Short mmCIF file of C-alpha atoms in Angstrom, two decimals:
data_model
loop_
_atom_site.label_atom_id
_atom_site.label_comp_id
_atom_site.label_asym_id
_atom_site.label_seq_id
_atom_site.Cartn_x
_atom_site.Cartn_y
_atom_site.Cartn_z
CA MET A 24 25.30 22.93 -27.01
CA LYS A 25 28.39 20.81 -26.46
CA ILE A 26 26.60 17.49 -26.10
CA ILE A 27 24.67 18.04 -29.35
CA GLU A 28 27.90 18.74 -31.20
CA ARG A 29 29.43 15.55 -29.83
CA ILE A 30 26.34 13.58 -30.93
CA LYS A 31 26.50 15.06 -34.42
CA ALA A 32 30.16 14.22 -34.69
CA SER A 33 29.60 10.64 -33.50
CA LEU A 34 26.83 10.19 -36.08
CA GLY A 35 28.74 11.87 -38.90
CA LEU A 36 26.06 14.55 -39.32
CA ALA A 37 28.21 17.52 -40.19
CA GLY A 38 25.52 18.75 -42.60
CA GLY A 39 22.48 17.72 -40.57
CA GLU A 40 20.78 18.80 -37.36
CA VAL A 41 20.18 17.09 -34.04
CA GLU A 42 17.44 18.24 -31.68
CA MET A 43 16.56 17.01 -28.21
CA GLU A 44 12.77 16.77 -27.78
CA PRO A 45 12.20 14.48 -24.75
CA PRO A 46 11.60 11.60 -24.83
CA ASP A 47 12.95 11.78 -28.38
CA LEU A 48 16.30 12.54 -29.97
CA VAL A 49 15.68 13.82 -33.53
CA ALA A 50 18.38 13.68 -36.21
CA LYS A 51 17.47 15.56 -39.42
CA LEU A 52 19.62 14.23 -42.24
CA GLY A 53 21.27 16.62 -44.68
CA GLY A 54 19.92 14.80 -47.73
CA GLY A 55 16.35 14.63 -46.36
CA GLY A 56 14.64 12.30 -43.93
CA VAL A 57 14.93 11.86 -40.17
CA VAL A 58 16.14 9.29 -37.65
CA VAL A 59 14.34 9.51 -34.32
CA SER A 60 15.22 7.64 -31.11
CA ARG A 61 12.67 7.39 -28.32
CA TYR A 62 13.83 6.56 -24.78
CA LEU A 63 11.61 4.71 -22.30
CA VAL A 64 12.58 4.06 -18.67
CA CYS A 65 11.47 1.61 -15.97
CA ASP A 66 12.79 2.30 -12.45
CA SER A 67 11.38 -0.77 -10.69
CA VAL A 68 13.18 -3.67 -12.34
CA ASP A 69 15.62 -6.17 -10.89
CA TYR A 70 17.67 -8.51 -13.10
CA SER A 71 17.61 -11.42 -10.75
CA VAL A 72 17.81 -15.19 -10.75
CA ARG A 73 16.28 -15.77 -7.34
CA ASP A 74 13.56 -18.43 -7.09
CA PHE A 75 14.36 -19.35 -10.66
CA ASN A 76 14.00 -22.74 -12.33
CA GLU A 77 14.50 -24.13 -15.82
CA SER A 78 10.86 -23.92 -16.92
CA SER A 79 10.42 -20.32 -15.79
CA ALA A 80 13.78 -19.41 -17.37
CA ARG A 81 12.67 -20.78 -20.71
CA LYS A 82 9.36 -18.92 -20.49
CA TYR A 83 10.93 -15.56 -19.67
CA VAL A 84 13.78 -15.85 -22.16
CA GLU A 85 11.29 -16.59 -24.95
CA THR A 86 9.10 -13.69 -23.88
CA PHE A 87 12.04 -11.32 -23.67
CA ALA A 88 13.24 -12.45 -27.11
CA SER A 89 9.78 -11.75 -28.52
CA ILE A 90 10.05 -8.17 -27.24
CA LEU A 91 13.33 -7.68 -29.08
CA ASP A 92 11.75 -9.12 -32.23
CA LYS A 93 9.04 -6.48 -32.07
CA LEU A 94 11.52 -3.59 -31.96
CA PRO A 95 12.87 -1.97 -35.15
CA VAL A 96 16.48 -2.49 -36.23
CA ASN A 97 19.06 -0.55 -34.14
CA SER A 98 16.75 -0.42 -31.13
CA GLU A 99 18.03 -1.75 -27.82
CA VAL A 100 17.14 -2.78 -24.28
CA ARG A 101 19.75 -1.84 -21.70
CA ILE A 102 20.26 -2.47 -17.98
CA ILE A 103 21.88 0.22 -15.84
CA LYS A 104 22.92 -0.58 -12.28
CA ASP A 105 23.57 2.19 -9.77
CA GLU A 106 25.06 1.97 -6.31
CA VAL A 107 22.96 4.19 -4.06
CA ASP A 108 24.85 6.41 -1.63
CA LEU A 109 23.01 6.23 1.71
CA LYS A 110 25.26 8.65 3.60
CA TRP A 111 22.79 11.51 3.26
CA PHE A 112 19.94 9.36 4.57
CA THR A 113 21.98 7.99 7.45
CA ARG A 114 22.89 11.52 8.54
CA LYS A 115 19.27 12.57 8.33
CA LEU A 116 18.15 9.52 10.30
CA VAL A 117 20.72 10.16 13.07
CA ASN A 118 19.59 13.80 13.29
CA GLU A 119 15.97 12.67 13.56
CA ILE A 120 16.89 10.29 16.40
CA LEU A 121 18.72 13.05 18.29
CA ASN A 122 15.88 15.55 17.76
CA THR A 123 13.31 12.99 18.92
CA ARG A 124 15.30 12.34 22.09
CA VAL A 125 15.34 16.08 22.82
CA LYS A 126 11.58 16.28 22.26
CA LEU A 127 11.04 13.27 24.51
CA ASP A 128 13.06 14.83 27.32
CA SER A 129 11.19 18.14 27.06
CA ALA A 130 7.65 16.76 26.56
CA GLN A 131 5.20 18.02 29.16
CA ASP A 132 2.26 15.61 28.78
CA GLU A 133 2.13 11.83 28.79
CA HIS A 134 0.56 11.51 25.33
CA SER A 135 3.46 13.42 23.74
CA ARG A 136 6.03 11.36 25.65
CA VAL A 137 4.47 8.09 24.45
CA LYS A 138 4.34 9.35 20.86
CA HIS A 139 8.01 10.39 20.96
CA ARG A 140 9.04 7.06 22.54
CA VAL A 141 7.29 5.20 19.73
CA ARG A 142 8.93 7.41 17.10
CA LEU A 143 12.34 6.87 18.72
CA GLU A 144 11.90 3.11 18.63
CA VAL A 145 10.77 3.11 14.99
CA LEU A 146 13.75 5.27 13.96
CA SER A 147 16.15 3.11 15.95
CA LYS A 148 14.80 -0.09 14.38
CA LEU A 149 15.14 1.48 10.94
CA TYR A 150 18.72 2.54 11.67
CA GLU A 151 19.54 -0.95 12.95
CA ALA A 152 18.10 -2.53 9.79
CA LEU A 153 20.14 -0.21 7.60
CA LEU A 154 23.35 -1.07 9.43
CA LYS A 155 22.75 -4.79 8.90
CA GLY A 156 21.81 -4.50 5.23
CA GLU A 157 24.00 -4.86 2.17
CA PRO A 158 24.76 -1.80 0.01
CA PHE A 159 21.61 -0.55 -1.72
CA THR A 160 21.49 -0.80 -5.50
CA SER A 161 18.99 0.48 -8.02
CA THR A 162 18.53 -1.09 -11.43
CA THR A 163 17.03 0.84 -14.32
CA LEU A 164 15.66 -0.72 -17.49
CA LEU A 165 16.17 1.49 -20.55
CA VAL A 166 14.45 0.84 -23.88
CA ARG A 167 15.53 2.82 -26.96
CA ILE A 168 13.32 2.59 -30.05
CA ARG A 169 14.94 3.97 -33.20
CA VAL A 170 13.12 4.53 -36.53
CA ALA A 171 13.99 6.17 -39.84
CA ALA A 172 11.38 7.96 -41.94
CA LYS A 173 10.91 10.66 -44.55
CA THR A 174 9.21 13.10 -42.16
CA LEU A 175 9.15 13.71 -38.40
CA GLU A 176 5.39 13.13 -38.31
CA GLU A 177 5.78 9.74 -39.96
CA ALA A 178 8.59 8.78 -37.57
CA ARG A 179 6.57 9.70 -34.49
CA SER A 180 3.58 7.76 -35.72
CA MET A 181 5.80 4.69 -36.02
CA LEU A 182 7.26 5.33 -32.57
CA GLU A 183 3.80 5.58 -30.98
CA TYR A 184 2.94 2.15 -32.39
CA HIS A 185 6.17 0.48 -31.24
CA GLU A 186 5.96 2.14 -27.81
CA SER A 187 2.41 0.88 -27.23
CA VAL A 188 3.35 -2.69 -28.28
CA VAL A 189 6.45 -2.87 -26.08
CA SER A 190 4.75 -1.21 -23.09
CA ARG A 191 1.85 -3.63 -23.32
CA VAL A 192 4.14 -6.67 -23.44
CA PHE A 193 6.18 -5.50 -20.44
CA LYS A 194 3.01 -4.79 -18.45
CA THR A 195 1.31 -8.08 -19.38
CA TYR A 196 4.23 -10.47 -18.87
CA TYR A 197 6.30 -8.75 -16.18
CA GLY A 198 3.94 -6.31 -14.44
CA LEU A 199 6.35 -3.49 -15.30
CA SER A 200 5.34 0.01 -16.40
CA LEU A 201 7.53 1.91 -18.84
CA ARG A 202 7.53 5.71 -18.83
CA ARG A 203 9.03 8.25 -21.18
CA ALA A 204 12.42 9.66 -20.24
CA SER A 205 12.51 13.24 -18.94
CA LYS A 206 14.86 15.88 -20.32
CA SER A 207 17.37 15.47 -17.48
CA GLU A 208 17.34 11.68 -17.91
CA LEU A 209 17.77 12.01 -21.67
CA VAL A 210 20.77 14.31 -21.20
CA ARG A 211 22.28 11.89 -18.72
CA ILE A 212 21.75 8.89 -21.02
CA LEU A 213 23.38 10.70 -23.94
CA ARG A 214 26.32 11.91 -21.85
CA GLN A 215 26.90 8.35 -20.71
CA ASP A 216 26.71 7.06 -24.29
CA LEU A 217 29.42 9.57 -25.19
CA ASN A 218 31.52 8.64 -22.14
CA LEU A 219 31.17 12.17 -20.79
CA GLU A 220 30.10 10.87 -17.36
CA PRO A 221 29.28 7.57 -15.63
CA TRP A 222 25.65 6.81 -14.84
CA ASN A 223 26.37 6.68 -11.16
CA SER A 224 27.43 10.09 -9.88
CA ALA A 225 27.75 8.82 -6.30
CA PRO A 226 31.15 7.77 -4.91
CA SER A 227 32.26 4.45 -6.36
CA VAL A 228 31.54 1.49 -4.11
CA VAL A 229 32.73 -2.04 -4.77
CA ALA A 230 29.83 -4.32 -3.87
CA GLU A 231 29.06 -7.97 -4.36
CA SER A 232 26.70 -8.46 -7.30
CA ARG A 233 25.75 -12.13 -6.95
CA ARG A 234 22.06 -11.15 -6.99
CA LEU A 235 22.25 -9.75 -10.52
CA GLY A 236 22.02 -11.81 -13.69
CA PHE A 237 21.29 -11.15 -17.34
CA ILE A 238 18.40 -13.45 -18.08
CA HIS A 239 15.11 -11.61 -17.66
CA PRO A 240 13.57 -8.75 -15.71
CA PHE A 241 11.64 -9.25 -12.49
CA PRO A 242 9.72 -6.47 -10.73
CA LEU A 243 12.06 -4.99 -8.18
CA GLU A 244 11.28 -5.49 -4.51
CA LYS A 245 10.72 -2.20 -2.73
CA ARG A 246 14.21 -1.02 -1.77
CA SER A 247 13.65 2.69 -1.33
CA VAL A 248 13.62 4.15 2.16
CA PHE A 249 10.70 6.46 2.83
CA THR A 250 11.11 8.90 5.68
CA ASP A 251 7.33 9.40 5.78
CA GLY A 252 6.51 5.71 5.43
CA VAL A 253 5.09 3.17 7.86
CA PHE A 254 7.85 0.82 9.02
CA LEU A 255 6.55 -2.77 9.22
CA GLY A 256 9.72 -4.81 9.70
CA VAL A 257 12.66 -6.23 7.74
CA ASP A 258 13.12 -8.29 4.61
CA LEU A 259 13.76 -11.94 5.56
CA ARG A 260 16.24 -12.32 2.73
CA ASP A 261 18.68 -9.52 3.40
CA GLY A 262 17.56 -7.71 6.57
CA ARG A 263 16.71 -4.47 4.79
CA PRO A 264 13.90 -2.29 6.17
CA VAL A 265 10.41 -2.72 4.74
CA GLN A 266 8.67 0.62 4.81
CA ILE A 267 5.42 1.43 2.98
CA PRO A 268 4.71 5.01 1.82
CA VAL A 269 1.73 6.66 3.49
CA GLU A 270 0.03 7.24 0.14
CA GLN A 271 0.10 3.50 -0.51
CA PHE A 272 -2.17 2.92 2.50
CA PHE A 273 -4.90 4.97 0.83
CA LYS A 274 -4.98 2.11 -1.70
CA HIS A 275 -5.85 -0.22 1.22
CA MET A 276 -4.40 -3.37 2.75
CA VAL A 277 -5.74 -6.86 3.45
CA VAL A 278 -3.94 -9.01 6.06
CA ILE A 279 -4.73 -12.73 6.20
CA GLY A 280 -3.32 -15.42 8.46
CA PRO A 281 -4.21 -18.27 10.82
CA THR A 282 -4.64 -17.67 14.55
CA GLY A 283 -1.39 -17.05 16.42
CA LYS A 284 0.74 -16.18 13.39
CA GLY A 285 1.07 -12.45 14.13
CA LYS A 286 -1.81 -10.56 12.48
CA THR A 287 -2.71 -8.52 15.57
CA ALA A 288 0.95 -7.78 16.31
CA LEU A 289 1.31 -6.51 12.73
CA LEU A 290 -1.73 -4.24 13.14
CA ALA A 291 -0.35 -2.89 16.43
CA THR A 292 3.01 -2.22 14.75
CA LEU A 293 1.22 -0.47 11.91
CA ILE A 294 -0.77 1.73 14.31
CA GLU A 295 2.42 2.54 16.26
CA SER A 296 4.27 3.61 13.12
CA ALA A 297 1.31 5.55 11.74
CA SER A 298 0.89 7.43 15.03
CA ILE A 299 4.20 9.26 14.57
CA ILE A 300 3.26 10.62 11.13
CA ASP A 301 1.82 14.12 11.22
CA GLY A 302 -1.55 14.50 9.56
CA LEU A 303 -2.38 10.77 9.65
CA LYS A 304 -5.00 9.59 12.15
CA THR A 305 -6.06 6.02 12.85
CA LEU A 306 -9.43 4.61 13.87
CA SER A 307 -8.94 1.03 15.07
CA ILE A 308 -11.82 -1.32 15.87
CA ASP A 309 -10.87 -3.90 18.50
CA PHE A 310 -13.51 -6.61 19.01
CA LYS A 311 -11.63 -8.84 21.48
CA GLY A 312 -9.33 -6.41 23.30
CA ASP A 313 -6.15 -7.84 21.74
CA LEU A 314 -5.03 -4.61 20.07
CA ALA A 315 -5.30 -2.73 23.35
CA LYS A 316 -2.84 -5.21 24.94
CA TYR A 317 -0.24 -4.52 22.25
CA LEU A 318 -0.43 -0.71 22.18
CA PRO A 319 1.30 1.61 24.69
CA ASP A 320 -1.02 3.47 27.05
CA LYS A 321 -2.05 6.93 25.83
CA LEU A 322 -0.64 6.40 22.33
CA VAL A 323 -4.20 6.44 21.02
CA LYS A 324 -7.44 7.60 22.61
CA ALA A 325 -9.44 4.62 23.89
CA LEU A 326 -13.23 4.87 23.50
CA THR A 327 -16.02 2.42 24.33
CA PRO A 328 -19.78 2.24 23.62
CA GLU A 329 -20.21 4.10 26.89
CA ASP A 330 -18.38 7.10 25.42
CA ILE A 331 -20.27 7.01 22.12
CA VAL A 332 -23.83 5.87 22.85
CA VAL A 333 -25.70 4.75 19.74
CA ASN A 334 -29.48 4.64 19.44
CA LEU A 335 -30.51 3.18 16.11
CA ALA A 336 -33.84 5.03 16.22
CA HIS A 337 -32.16 8.46 16.56
CA LYS A 338 -29.76 9.84 13.97
CA PRO A 339 -26.78 12.14 14.59
CA ARG A 340 -27.69 15.73 13.76
CA TRP A 341 -25.17 16.07 10.91
CA LEU A 342 -26.50 13.10 8.91
CA SER A 343 -29.61 13.15 6.73
CA ASN A 344 -32.49 10.77 7.43
CA ALA A 345 -31.73 8.86 4.22
CA ASP A 346 -28.03 8.41 5.04
CA TRP A 347 -28.76 7.28 8.60
CA ARG A 348 -31.41 4.82 7.39
CA MET A 349 -28.95 3.28 4.90
CA ILE A 350 -26.25 2.98 7.58
CA VAL A 351 -28.58 1.27 10.07
CA VAL A 352 -30.13 -1.10 7.52
CA ASP A 353 -26.68 -2.03 6.20
CA SER A 354 -25.37 -2.75 9.72
CA LEU A 355 -28.42 -4.73 10.86
CA SER A 356 -28.93 -6.79 7.72
CA THR A 357 -25.22 -7.72 7.63
CA ALA A 358 -25.03 -8.62 11.33
CA LEU A 359 -28.34 -10.52 11.35
CA ASN A 360 -27.69 -12.08 7.92
CA THR A 361 -31.21 -10.95 7.03
CA ASP A 362 -32.78 -9.43 3.94
CA PRO A 363 -32.50 -5.58 4.08
CA GLY A 364 -36.19 -5.28 3.20
CA ARG A 365 -37.20 -7.21 6.30
CA VAL A 366 -34.91 -5.07 8.48
CA LEU A 367 -36.42 -1.91 6.99
CA GLU A 368 -39.96 -3.10 7.82
CA ALA A 369 -38.90 -3.78 11.41
CA LEU A 370 -37.33 -0.31 11.74
CA GLU A 371 -40.43 1.38 10.34
CA LEU A 372 -42.58 -0.53 12.83
CA VAL A 373 -40.36 0.65 15.72
CA GLU A 374 -40.64 4.24 14.46
CA LYS A 375 -44.44 4.02 14.40
CA THR A 376 -45.14 2.17 17.65
CA GLY A 377 -41.96 2.64 19.71
CA ILE A 378 -39.58 0.06 21.16
CA ALA A 379 -42.54 -1.95 22.48
CA ALA A 380 -42.67 -3.37 18.95
CA LEU A 381 -39.52 -5.35 19.79
CA LEU A 382 -41.33 -7.23 22.55
CA HIS A 383 -44.20 -8.56 20.45
CA ARG A 384 -44.28 -11.21 17.81
CA GLY A 385 -43.97 -9.88 14.33
CA GLU A 386 -41.41 -8.08 12.20
CA GLY A 387 -40.12 -5.95 15.08
CA SER A 388 -39.07 -8.99 17.11
CA ILE A 389 -36.03 -9.67 14.92
CA LEU A 390 -34.46 -6.61 16.56
CA LEU A 391 -35.12 -7.75 20.12
CA PRO A 392 -31.53 -9.04 20.69
CA LEU A 393 -30.43 -5.44 20.07
CA PHE A 394 -32.84 -3.87 22.55
CA GLU A 395 -29.97 -1.89 24.15
CA LEU A 396 -29.28 -0.12 20.85
CA PHE A 397 -32.84 1.25 20.84
CA ASN A 398 -33.31 2.04 24.52
CA ARG A 399 -30.56 4.50 25.50
CA THR A 400 -30.14 8.24 25.18
CA PRO A 401 -27.76 8.78 22.25
CA ARG A 402 -24.47 10.61 22.70
CA TYR A 403 -22.78 11.37 19.40
CA GLU A 404 -20.41 14.26 20.19
CA LEU A 405 -17.25 12.13 20.02
CA LEU A 406 -18.53 10.27 16.97
CA GLU A 407 -18.69 13.50 14.98
CA SER A 408 -15.00 14.26 15.60
CA ILE A 409 -13.70 10.68 15.63
CA HIS A 410 -11.59 11.27 12.50
CA ARG A 411 -9.62 14.17 14.04
CA GLU A 412 -7.49 12.09 16.42
CA SER A 413 -6.17 8.56 16.66
CA VAL A 414 -8.77 6.38 18.37
CA LEU A 415 -8.98 2.77 19.54
CA LEU A 416 -12.62 1.67 19.75
CA GLU A 417 -12.79 -1.11 22.36
CA LEU A 418 -15.84 -3.40 22.02
CA GLN A 419 -14.81 -6.38 24.16
CA GLY A 420 -17.26 -7.59 26.81
CA ARG A 421 -20.32 -7.11 24.57
CA SER A 422 -22.32 -9.69 22.67
CA THR A 423 -21.09 -10.59 19.20
CA LEU A 424 -24.28 -9.24 17.63
CA PHE A 425 -23.97 -5.93 19.51
CA GLN A 426 -20.32 -5.60 18.50
CA ASN A 427 -21.00 -6.26 14.82
CA VAL A 428 -23.92 -3.83 14.57
CA TYR A 429 -22.12 -1.14 16.56
CA ALA A 430 -18.98 -1.45 14.44
CA GLY A 431 -21.09 -1.36 11.28
CA VAL A 432 -22.71 1.90 12.37
CA VAL A 433 -19.32 3.53 13.12
CA ILE A 434 -17.92 2.42 9.76
CA GLY A 435 -21.03 3.73 8.01
CA VAL A 436 -20.79 7.09 9.75
CA LEU A 437 -17.10 7.32 8.83
CA ARG A 438 -17.90 6.60 5.20
CA ASN A 439 -20.78 9.12 5.05
CA GLY A 440 -18.97 11.90 6.91
CA LEU A 441 -16.03 12.22 4.55
CA SER A 442 -17.09 15.56 3.07
CA ARG A 443 -16.31 17.33 6.35
CA ARG A 444 -12.64 16.36 6.52
CA GLU A 445 -10.09 19.08 7.24
CA GLY A 446 -7.27 17.78 5.05
CA LEU A 447 -6.39 14.88 7.35
CA GLY A 448 -5.48 11.41 6.20
CA ASN A 449 -7.36 8.63 7.98
CA LEU A 450 -6.58 4.96 8.39
CA LEU A 451 -9.37 2.56 9.40
CA VAL A 452 -7.86 -0.58 11.00
CA ILE A 453 -10.10 -3.58 11.72
CA ASP A 454 -9.00 -6.80 13.40
CA GLU A 455 -11.29 -9.85 13.09
CA ALA A 456 -12.71 -8.15 9.99
CA TRP A 457 -14.76 -11.19 8.92
CA ARG A 458 -17.45 -9.79 11.20
CA VAL A 459 -18.02 -6.71 9.03
CA SER A 460 -16.42 -7.56 5.67
CA ARG A 461 -19.83 -7.80 3.92
CA LEU A 462 -20.85 -4.26 4.89
CA ARG A 463 -21.79 -2.11 1.91
CA SER A 464 -20.15 0.86 3.66
CA LEU A 465 -16.83 -1.01 3.99
CA VAL A 466 -16.86 -2.12 0.35
CA GLU A 467 -17.52 1.49 -0.70
CA LEU A 468 -14.56 2.68 1.39
CA PHE A 469 -12.34 0.23 -0.46
CA LYS A 470 -13.67 1.51 -3.77
CA GLU A 471 -13.70 5.25 -3.07
CA GLY A 472 -11.56 5.89 0.02
CA ARG A 473 -8.43 6.80 -1.92
CA SER A 474 -10.02 9.97 -3.32
CA TRP A 475 -10.87 11.04 0.25
CA ARG A 476 -7.44 10.03 1.68
CA VAL A 477 -9.08 7.32 3.75
CA GLY A 478 -7.26 3.98 3.79
CA VAL A 479 -8.60 0.71 5.13
CA VAL A 480 -6.55 -2.10 6.70
CA ILE A 481 -8.44 -5.28 7.56
CA ALA A 482 -7.17 -8.52 9.09
CA THR A 483 -8.89 -11.89 9.07
CA GLN A 484 -8.06 -15.61 9.19
CA ASN A 485 -9.10 -16.99 5.83
CA PRO A 486 -8.95 -15.72 2.22
CA GLY A 487 -12.62 -16.73 1.87
CA ASP A 488 -13.58 -14.14 4.51
CA VAL A 489 -12.77 -11.30 2.10
CA PRO A 490 -15.32 -10.40 -0.61
CA ARG A 491 -14.07 -10.24 -4.19
CA GLU A 492 -14.84 -6.50 -4.42
CA ILE A 493 -12.55 -5.79 -1.47
CA LEU A 494 -9.68 -7.94 -2.78
CA GLU A 495 -9.93 -6.31 -6.20
CA ASN A 496 -9.61 -2.84 -4.66
CA ALA A 497 -6.77 -3.58 -2.22
CA SER A 498 -3.30 -2.85 -3.59
CA ASN A 499 -1.48 -4.30 -0.57
CA LEU A 500 -1.83 -7.93 0.52
CA ILE A 501 -0.09 -9.63 3.44
CA PHE A 502 -0.32 -13.39 3.99
CA PHE A 503 1.07 -15.13 7.05
CA GLY A 504 2.28 -18.73 6.77
CA SER A 505 0.21 -21.90 6.92
CA LEU A 506 0.59 -25.59 6.10
CA ASP A 507 -3.02 -25.75 4.88
CA ALA A 508 -2.86 -26.45 1.13
CA ASP A 509 -6.21 -24.78 0.40
CA TYR A 510 -5.16 -21.63 2.27
CA VAL A 511 -1.84 -21.48 0.42
CA GLU A 512 -3.49 -22.00 -2.96
CA LYS A 513 -5.93 -19.15 -2.34
CA ALA A 514 -3.15 -16.91 -1.02
CA VAL A 515 -0.97 -17.45 -4.09
CA LYS A 516 -3.94 -17.03 -6.43
CA SER A 517 -4.99 -13.78 -4.72
CA THR A 518 -1.54 -12.22 -4.91
CA GLY A 519 -0.70 -13.43 -8.41
CA VAL A 520 2.96 -14.04 -7.50
CA GLY A 521 3.17 -17.51 -9.00
CA ALA A 522 3.22 -21.03 -7.66
CA ASP A 523 6.90 -20.81 -6.62
CA TYR A 524 5.87 -18.71 -3.64
CA ALA A 525 3.55 -21.41 -2.31
CA GLN A 526 6.59 -23.10 -0.76
CA HIS A 527 7.60 -19.84 0.89
CA VAL A 528 4.15 -19.37 2.45
CA MET A 529 4.22 -22.90 3.87
CA LYS A 530 7.65 -22.35 5.48
CA LEU A 531 6.94 -18.99 7.14
CA GLY A 532 7.15 -18.96 10.93
CA VAL A 533 5.35 -16.86 13.54
CA GLY A 534 5.73 -13.17 12.77
CA GLU A 535 6.77 -13.84 9.17
CA ALA A 536 4.63 -13.01 6.15
CA LEU A 537 4.51 -12.53 2.38
CA TYR A 538 3.84 -8.90 1.39
CA VAL A 539 2.72 -8.09 -2.14
CA ASN A 540 1.92 -4.76 -3.74
CA THR A 541 -0.41 -5.86 -6.55
CA GLU A 542 0.41 -2.82 -8.67
CA GLU A 543 4.10 -3.65 -8.70
CA ALA A 544 3.82 -7.46 -8.42
CA ALA A 545 6.79 -7.17 -6.07
CA PRO A 546 6.78 -9.93 -3.41
CA VAL A 547 8.67 -9.39 -0.15
CA LEU A 548 9.18 -11.98 2.56
CA LEU A 549 8.76 -9.95 5.74
CA ARG A 550 9.62 -10.36 9.42
CA VAL A 551 7.20 -8.10 11.29
CA LYS A 552 8.61 -5.55 13.72
CA THR A 553 7.63 -6.40 17.29
CA PRO A 554 5.19 -3.89 18.85
CA MET A 555 6.79 -1.70 21.52
CA VAL A 556 4.83 -3.24 24.41
CA LEU A 557 5.92 -6.79 23.50
CA ASN A 558 9.44 -5.67 22.66
CA SER A 559 9.92 -4.19 26.13
CA SER A 560 8.31 -7.04 28.06
#
């Protein structure tokens, strides 16, 4: 192999052997012993000096120096910057726009026309954002650990130790995950070391690099463009598109912000973008009717309690008695802020004596405000198939207690009906989520929904509205701006982005927010895309 011969020559190993065993390069010395180099890669790193001050610089430089101290002699940490060629993506995007226009012109029904109009707008906004953005760059962090030993087994044991130490430090201090280099990456690294090819195989582009420094690594803000992602808006700093992969939504999202800052508009934008993705269906719960105002007619199927009639004393045929009882008790105890045991006693009394138990003093009377939910003929046909199409559940015009219990039942049914899914991905979107955030069923969806391809997006006004179990299981957090110091403190603490971002949160205007993926610790200041209805008005 030509590259191996070049490596041997560069190392002066005429009498030895060199073998490529990813992620390792093994040099067997002629006189005995081995030298092994292990290559680790991190794709999501940005060498940046943005939002940087003297104290944080000192902290990170010291931490980075400690990493180098932990590596053996002749090891190295390297930064590789690539200019990304977006020509292929631009061509693909233009083709998608043209194809969508053809589909829009030939669509026979109104639902298809609305869906294609939404898709056309999303693609056009994405194209516009790309045209305004600076050239895309990717920055790769490369760590090479080199050890010498008498045997290969001894060398690899040493490498395992050093790899675990360095990986742990990078994860703890920077939130960065290192992975082992693949064979193709190892070949490319070695060819570059030997000047056989540049790292960047795309056409050379001269671009301004004022955003790059050589001080310390920060997690890279999401710069990739996902053709199957949900487009939320543009980065406030450079105008680049902010698009979240569909799979990320199955790790859930929490949206928090004061009244009038843009939470509902963000949810409407999210539903719009999700509606154009094949195989992804949304169930949106709208307590006040605001979401309905922001969404185009016929984009989603609007349902009301008149379409799905719930009777708490009669279960749907596909649920067991035990599952239905848990759903009803969970919904009632949460909405009434009452002990589940007391609710269960009241339900058992209604089962024994009928709804007349609600009219007399005693345990049954706590359910009297919900008389309507015990006194109608149930109709559950649409509830059974609610996950198969995109639905907006409109609850406005009902009492708050009715709305909260009804929504709790629907969420519980969704959570307990997951075993019947036909390979669809589902997104549950809840505005004014403080009403139902304490539901056991909702907490379980946050904990387990990913394995069922069910994502949850909730929006509420205050960080205190969201239970700890939900925040801990949400990988995506969005905070709108506020001048309230307590709100900002909780927002920064929840996201873990550091106190520097408190000033950003306080300066954000209407429609602007801080987006954080907690797995990547990658903050993005976001301007939300305007929903189609508002954009055209």
